[in-house]
XYZ file of C-alpha atoms in Angstrom:
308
model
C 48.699 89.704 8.618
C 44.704 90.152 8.719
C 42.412 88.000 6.041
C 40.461 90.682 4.129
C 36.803 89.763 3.981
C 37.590 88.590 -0.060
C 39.740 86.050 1.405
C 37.522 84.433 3.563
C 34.781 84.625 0.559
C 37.247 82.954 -1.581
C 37.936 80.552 1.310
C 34.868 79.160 1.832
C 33.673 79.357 -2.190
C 36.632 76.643 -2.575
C 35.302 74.291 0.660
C 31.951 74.892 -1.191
C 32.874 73.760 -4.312
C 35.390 70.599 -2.627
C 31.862 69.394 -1.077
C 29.826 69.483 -3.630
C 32.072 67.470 -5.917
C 32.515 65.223 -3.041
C 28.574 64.819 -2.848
C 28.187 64.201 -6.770
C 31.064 61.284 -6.555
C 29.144 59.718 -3.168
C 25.890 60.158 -5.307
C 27.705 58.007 -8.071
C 29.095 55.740 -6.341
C 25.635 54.810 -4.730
C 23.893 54.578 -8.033
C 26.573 51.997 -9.270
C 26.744 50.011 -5.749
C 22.363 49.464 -6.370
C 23.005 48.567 -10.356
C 25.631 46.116 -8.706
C 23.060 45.012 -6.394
C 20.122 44.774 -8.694
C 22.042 42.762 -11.135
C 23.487 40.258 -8.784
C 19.825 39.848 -7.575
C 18.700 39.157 -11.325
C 21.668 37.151 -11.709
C 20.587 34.885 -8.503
C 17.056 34.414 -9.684
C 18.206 33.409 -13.301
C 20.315 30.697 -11.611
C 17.627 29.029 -9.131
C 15.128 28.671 -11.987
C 17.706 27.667 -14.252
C 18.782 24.630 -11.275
C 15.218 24.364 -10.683
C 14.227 23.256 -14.330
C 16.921 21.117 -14.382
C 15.470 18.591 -11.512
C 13.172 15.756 -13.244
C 10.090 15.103 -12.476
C 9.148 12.585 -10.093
C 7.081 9.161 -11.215
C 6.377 6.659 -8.430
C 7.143 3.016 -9.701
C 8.278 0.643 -7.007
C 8.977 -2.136 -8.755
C 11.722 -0.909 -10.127
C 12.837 0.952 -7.475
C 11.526 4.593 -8.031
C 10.437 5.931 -4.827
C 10.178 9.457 -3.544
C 13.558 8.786 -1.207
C 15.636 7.749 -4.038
C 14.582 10.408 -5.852
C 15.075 12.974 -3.328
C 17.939 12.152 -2.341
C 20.969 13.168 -5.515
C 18.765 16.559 -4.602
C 18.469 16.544 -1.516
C 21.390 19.276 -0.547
C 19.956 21.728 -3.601
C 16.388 21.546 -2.431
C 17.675 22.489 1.319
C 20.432 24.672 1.072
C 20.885 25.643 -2.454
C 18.023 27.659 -3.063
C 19.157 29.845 0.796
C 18.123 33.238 -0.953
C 14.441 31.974 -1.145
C 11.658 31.101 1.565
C 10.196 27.995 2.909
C 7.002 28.615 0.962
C 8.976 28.888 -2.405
C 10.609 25.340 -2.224
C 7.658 23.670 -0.809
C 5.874 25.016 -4.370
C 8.895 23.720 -6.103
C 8.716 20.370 -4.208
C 5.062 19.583 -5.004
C 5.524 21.082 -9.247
C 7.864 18.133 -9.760
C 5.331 15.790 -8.697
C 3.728 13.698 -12.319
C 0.000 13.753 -12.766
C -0.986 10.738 -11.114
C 1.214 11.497 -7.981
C 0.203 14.784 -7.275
C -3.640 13.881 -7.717
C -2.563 11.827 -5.029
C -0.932 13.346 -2.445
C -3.580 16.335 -2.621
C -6.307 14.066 -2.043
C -3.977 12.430 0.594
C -3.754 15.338 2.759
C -7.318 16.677 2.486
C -8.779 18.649 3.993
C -5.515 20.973 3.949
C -3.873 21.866 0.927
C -0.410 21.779 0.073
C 0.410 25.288 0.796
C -0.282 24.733 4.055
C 2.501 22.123 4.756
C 5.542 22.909 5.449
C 8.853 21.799 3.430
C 9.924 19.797 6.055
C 6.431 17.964 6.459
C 5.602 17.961 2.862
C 9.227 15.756 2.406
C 7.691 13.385 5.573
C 4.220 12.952 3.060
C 5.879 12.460 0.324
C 8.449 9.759 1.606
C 5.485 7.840 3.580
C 3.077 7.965 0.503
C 5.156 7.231 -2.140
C 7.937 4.812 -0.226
C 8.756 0.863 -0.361
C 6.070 -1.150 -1.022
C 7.924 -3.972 -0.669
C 9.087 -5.039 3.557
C 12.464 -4.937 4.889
C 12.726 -8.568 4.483
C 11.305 -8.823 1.059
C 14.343 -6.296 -0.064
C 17.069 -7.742 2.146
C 15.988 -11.446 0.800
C 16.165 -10.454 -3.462
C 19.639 -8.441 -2.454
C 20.730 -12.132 -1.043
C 19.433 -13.548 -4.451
C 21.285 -11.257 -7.118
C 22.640 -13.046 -9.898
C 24.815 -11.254 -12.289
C 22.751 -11.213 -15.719
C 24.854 -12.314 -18.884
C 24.172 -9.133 -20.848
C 25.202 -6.832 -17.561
C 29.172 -5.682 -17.058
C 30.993 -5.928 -13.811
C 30.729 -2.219 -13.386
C 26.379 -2.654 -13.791
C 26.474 -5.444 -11.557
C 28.588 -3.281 -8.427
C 25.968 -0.357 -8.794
C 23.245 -2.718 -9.021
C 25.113 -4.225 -5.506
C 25.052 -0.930 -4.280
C 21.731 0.438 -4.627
C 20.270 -2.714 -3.065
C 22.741 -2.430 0.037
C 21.975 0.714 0.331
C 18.097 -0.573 0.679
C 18.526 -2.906 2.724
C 19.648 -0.523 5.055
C 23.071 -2.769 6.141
C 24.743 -0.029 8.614
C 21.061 -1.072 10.816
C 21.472 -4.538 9.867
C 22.290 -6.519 13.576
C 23.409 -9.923 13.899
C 20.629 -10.887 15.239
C 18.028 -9.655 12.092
C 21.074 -11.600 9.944
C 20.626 -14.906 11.802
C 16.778 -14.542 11.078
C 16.867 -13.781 7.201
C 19.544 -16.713 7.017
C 17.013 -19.090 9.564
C 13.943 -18.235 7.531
C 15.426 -18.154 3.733
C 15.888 -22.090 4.716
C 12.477 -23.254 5.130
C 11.929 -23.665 1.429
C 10.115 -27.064 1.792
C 6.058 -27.031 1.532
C 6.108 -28.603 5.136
C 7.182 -25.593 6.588
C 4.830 -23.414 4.548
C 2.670 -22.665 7.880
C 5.438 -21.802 10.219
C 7.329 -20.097 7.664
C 4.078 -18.203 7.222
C 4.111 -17.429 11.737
C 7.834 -16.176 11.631
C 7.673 -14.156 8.968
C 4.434 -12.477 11.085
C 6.566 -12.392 13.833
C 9.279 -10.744 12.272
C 7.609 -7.823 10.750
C 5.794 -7.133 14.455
C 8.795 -7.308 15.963
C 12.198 -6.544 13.825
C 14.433 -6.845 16.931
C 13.080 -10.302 17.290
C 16.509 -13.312 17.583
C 16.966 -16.312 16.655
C 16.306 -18.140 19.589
C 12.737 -16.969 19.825
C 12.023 -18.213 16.025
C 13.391 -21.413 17.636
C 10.959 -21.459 20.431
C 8.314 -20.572 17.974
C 9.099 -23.366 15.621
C 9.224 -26.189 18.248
C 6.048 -24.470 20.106
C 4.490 -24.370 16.522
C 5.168 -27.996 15.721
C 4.070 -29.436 19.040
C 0.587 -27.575 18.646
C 0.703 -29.681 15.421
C 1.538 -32.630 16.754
C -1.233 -32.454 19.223
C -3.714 -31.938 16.919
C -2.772 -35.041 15.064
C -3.321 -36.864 18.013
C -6.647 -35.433 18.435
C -7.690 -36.388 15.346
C -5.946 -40.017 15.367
C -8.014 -40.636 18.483
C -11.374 -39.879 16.706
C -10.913 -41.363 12.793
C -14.673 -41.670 12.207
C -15.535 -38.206 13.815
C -15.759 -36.100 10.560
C -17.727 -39.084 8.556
C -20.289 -40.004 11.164
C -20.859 -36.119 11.849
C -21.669 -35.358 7.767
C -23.427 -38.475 7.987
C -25.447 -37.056 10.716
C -25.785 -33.534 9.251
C -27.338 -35.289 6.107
C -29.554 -37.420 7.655
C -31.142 -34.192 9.209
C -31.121 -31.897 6.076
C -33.162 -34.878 4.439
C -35.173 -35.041 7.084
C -36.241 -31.255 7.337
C -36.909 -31.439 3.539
C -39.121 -33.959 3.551
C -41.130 -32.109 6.776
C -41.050 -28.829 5.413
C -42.728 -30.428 2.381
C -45.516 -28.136 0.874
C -49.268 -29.256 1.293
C -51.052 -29.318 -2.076
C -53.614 -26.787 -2.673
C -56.358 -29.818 -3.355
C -56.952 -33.051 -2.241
C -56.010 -36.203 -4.005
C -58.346 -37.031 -6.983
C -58.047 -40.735 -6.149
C -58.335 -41.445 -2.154
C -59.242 -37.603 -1.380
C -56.719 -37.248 1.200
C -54.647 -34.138 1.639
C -51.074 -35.203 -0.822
C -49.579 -35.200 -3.862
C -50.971 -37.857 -6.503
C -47.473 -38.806 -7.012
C -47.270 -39.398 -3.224
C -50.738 -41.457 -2.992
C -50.679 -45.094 -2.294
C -53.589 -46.281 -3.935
C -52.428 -45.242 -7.625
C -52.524 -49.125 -8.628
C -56.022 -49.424 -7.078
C -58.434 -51.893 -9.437
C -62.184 -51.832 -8.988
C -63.575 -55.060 -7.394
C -66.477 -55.377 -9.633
C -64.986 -55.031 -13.236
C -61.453 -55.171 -11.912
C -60.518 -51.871 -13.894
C -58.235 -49.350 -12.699
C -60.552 -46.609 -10.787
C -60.476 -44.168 -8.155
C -60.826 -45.006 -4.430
C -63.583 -42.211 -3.922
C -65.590 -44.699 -6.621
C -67.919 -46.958 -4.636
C -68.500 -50.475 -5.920
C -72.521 -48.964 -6.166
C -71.355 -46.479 -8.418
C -69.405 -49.178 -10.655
C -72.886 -51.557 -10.377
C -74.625 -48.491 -11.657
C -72.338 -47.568 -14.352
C -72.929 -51.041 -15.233
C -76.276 -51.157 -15.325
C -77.092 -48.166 -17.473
């Protein structure tokens, strides 16, 4: 049976009509998919600054133990891999807006003449930790973590963390046996005779951290035989250091009395060229009246003074 022309009109108004409403429902759901997008955006950002206001700020005080490692580290994994939705730039800002006052005056003046922007996150963590790490030396830490005592006022659970944190300072998993043997060999020369060589190995230690225990034996015995020669020395020669200031003084009294000024006029009682203090004939007597008088005063003069 043929399809009158109606039909097909009919036909193809329906197939219209079916895509059309299929166009408004694909035009809905894409509206709702980008509100669902644009509020799980807004709903990301909300939660990095809300985890990024919740990080402290940093204040550098090594004495008790606040360095930029220790405080980088509980946020270490959130700094690197929680905030994955934002750029290198943005954490690098976050990094340097925790710094306090003082430390961020000095890390930009550190890095001069580039500015913090500039730095990577990677390199600006590498500043950071080098500028604001240990001030104290490997052996310094290891040695107080060897001389804990438990406090009276602390609990058994204080005293494990406190046990902890230094360990973990002290960096024991890189602790050898040999480094060991060396804090053990130099924590025992406590006595002031040892003060100098206590002073060489612990030189020697920080220039060389690998160094063993045999070679701050070698040292020691080298040490004290470069001692013991020099005793010798100076048993051989006991009057050496007394005759020699003896000398020097002898010479510096000498140059004084050379280097001497010259007065500016000659002496009013012999007329020679010194001091009056310095003149020999200040007890001089006249031979006529037998009165204290100058030199330049002829025994004429005295007859004359006489006469008149």
């Amino acid at each position: 049976m043929p399809i009158s022309d109606d039909q097909i009109k009919r036909i193809l108004q329906q197939q219209q009509e079916q895509l059309d409403a299929q166009m408004r429902l694909l035009e809905t759901l894409t509206q709702q998919l980008n509100i669902h997008c644009s509020s799980s955006h807004t709903i990301s950002s909300t939660s990095c600054d809300a985890v990024a206001s919740s990080i402290p700020e940093f204040i550098y005080d090594p004495e008790s133990g606040s360095t930029f490692l220790t405080w980088f580290k509980p946020w270490e994994d959130t700094l690197r891999t929680g905030f994955c939705n934002q750029d290198d730039a943005w954490k690098t800002r976050l990094l340097v807006r925790k710094l306090g006052s003082n430390e961020h005056a000095h890390y930009t003046g550190h890095i001069l003449p580039k500015l913090p922007r500039e730095l990577s996150f990677e390199e600006t963590v590498t500043q950071l930790s080098e500028i604001f790490g240990e001030s104290s030396s490997l052996f310094s830490i290891r040695y107080q973590c060897l001389n804990l005592v438990k406090r009276e006022a602390d609990e058994y659970g204080v005293l494990a963390d406190i046990v902890n944190r230094e360990c973990e300072q002290l960096k024991l998993r890189s602790l050898t046996e040999d480094q060991f043997k060396c804090l053990i060999f130099i924590k025992a020369l406590q006595s002031p005779q040892d003060a100098e060589i206590r002073t060489r190995l612990l030189t020697r230690l920080d220039q060389d951290p690998n160094v063993t225990l045999r070679t701050l034996t070698d040292d020691c015995k080298r040490l004290q035989n470069i001692k013991h020669d020099n005793e010798l020395i100076e048993q051989a020669n006991p009057n050496l250091t007394c005759s020699s200031v003896n000398a020097i003084t002898r010479l510096k009294v000498q140059k004084r009395i050379t280097t001497r000024k010259k007065p500016t006029t000659a002496c009013w009682l012999c007329g020679e060229w010194h001091y009056v203090r310095f003149c020999p004939f200040k007890k001089h007597k006249c031979q006529v009246c037998n009165k204290p008088s100058r030199l330049i005063f002829t025994q004429s003069a005295c007859s004359k003074a006489i006469v008149h």
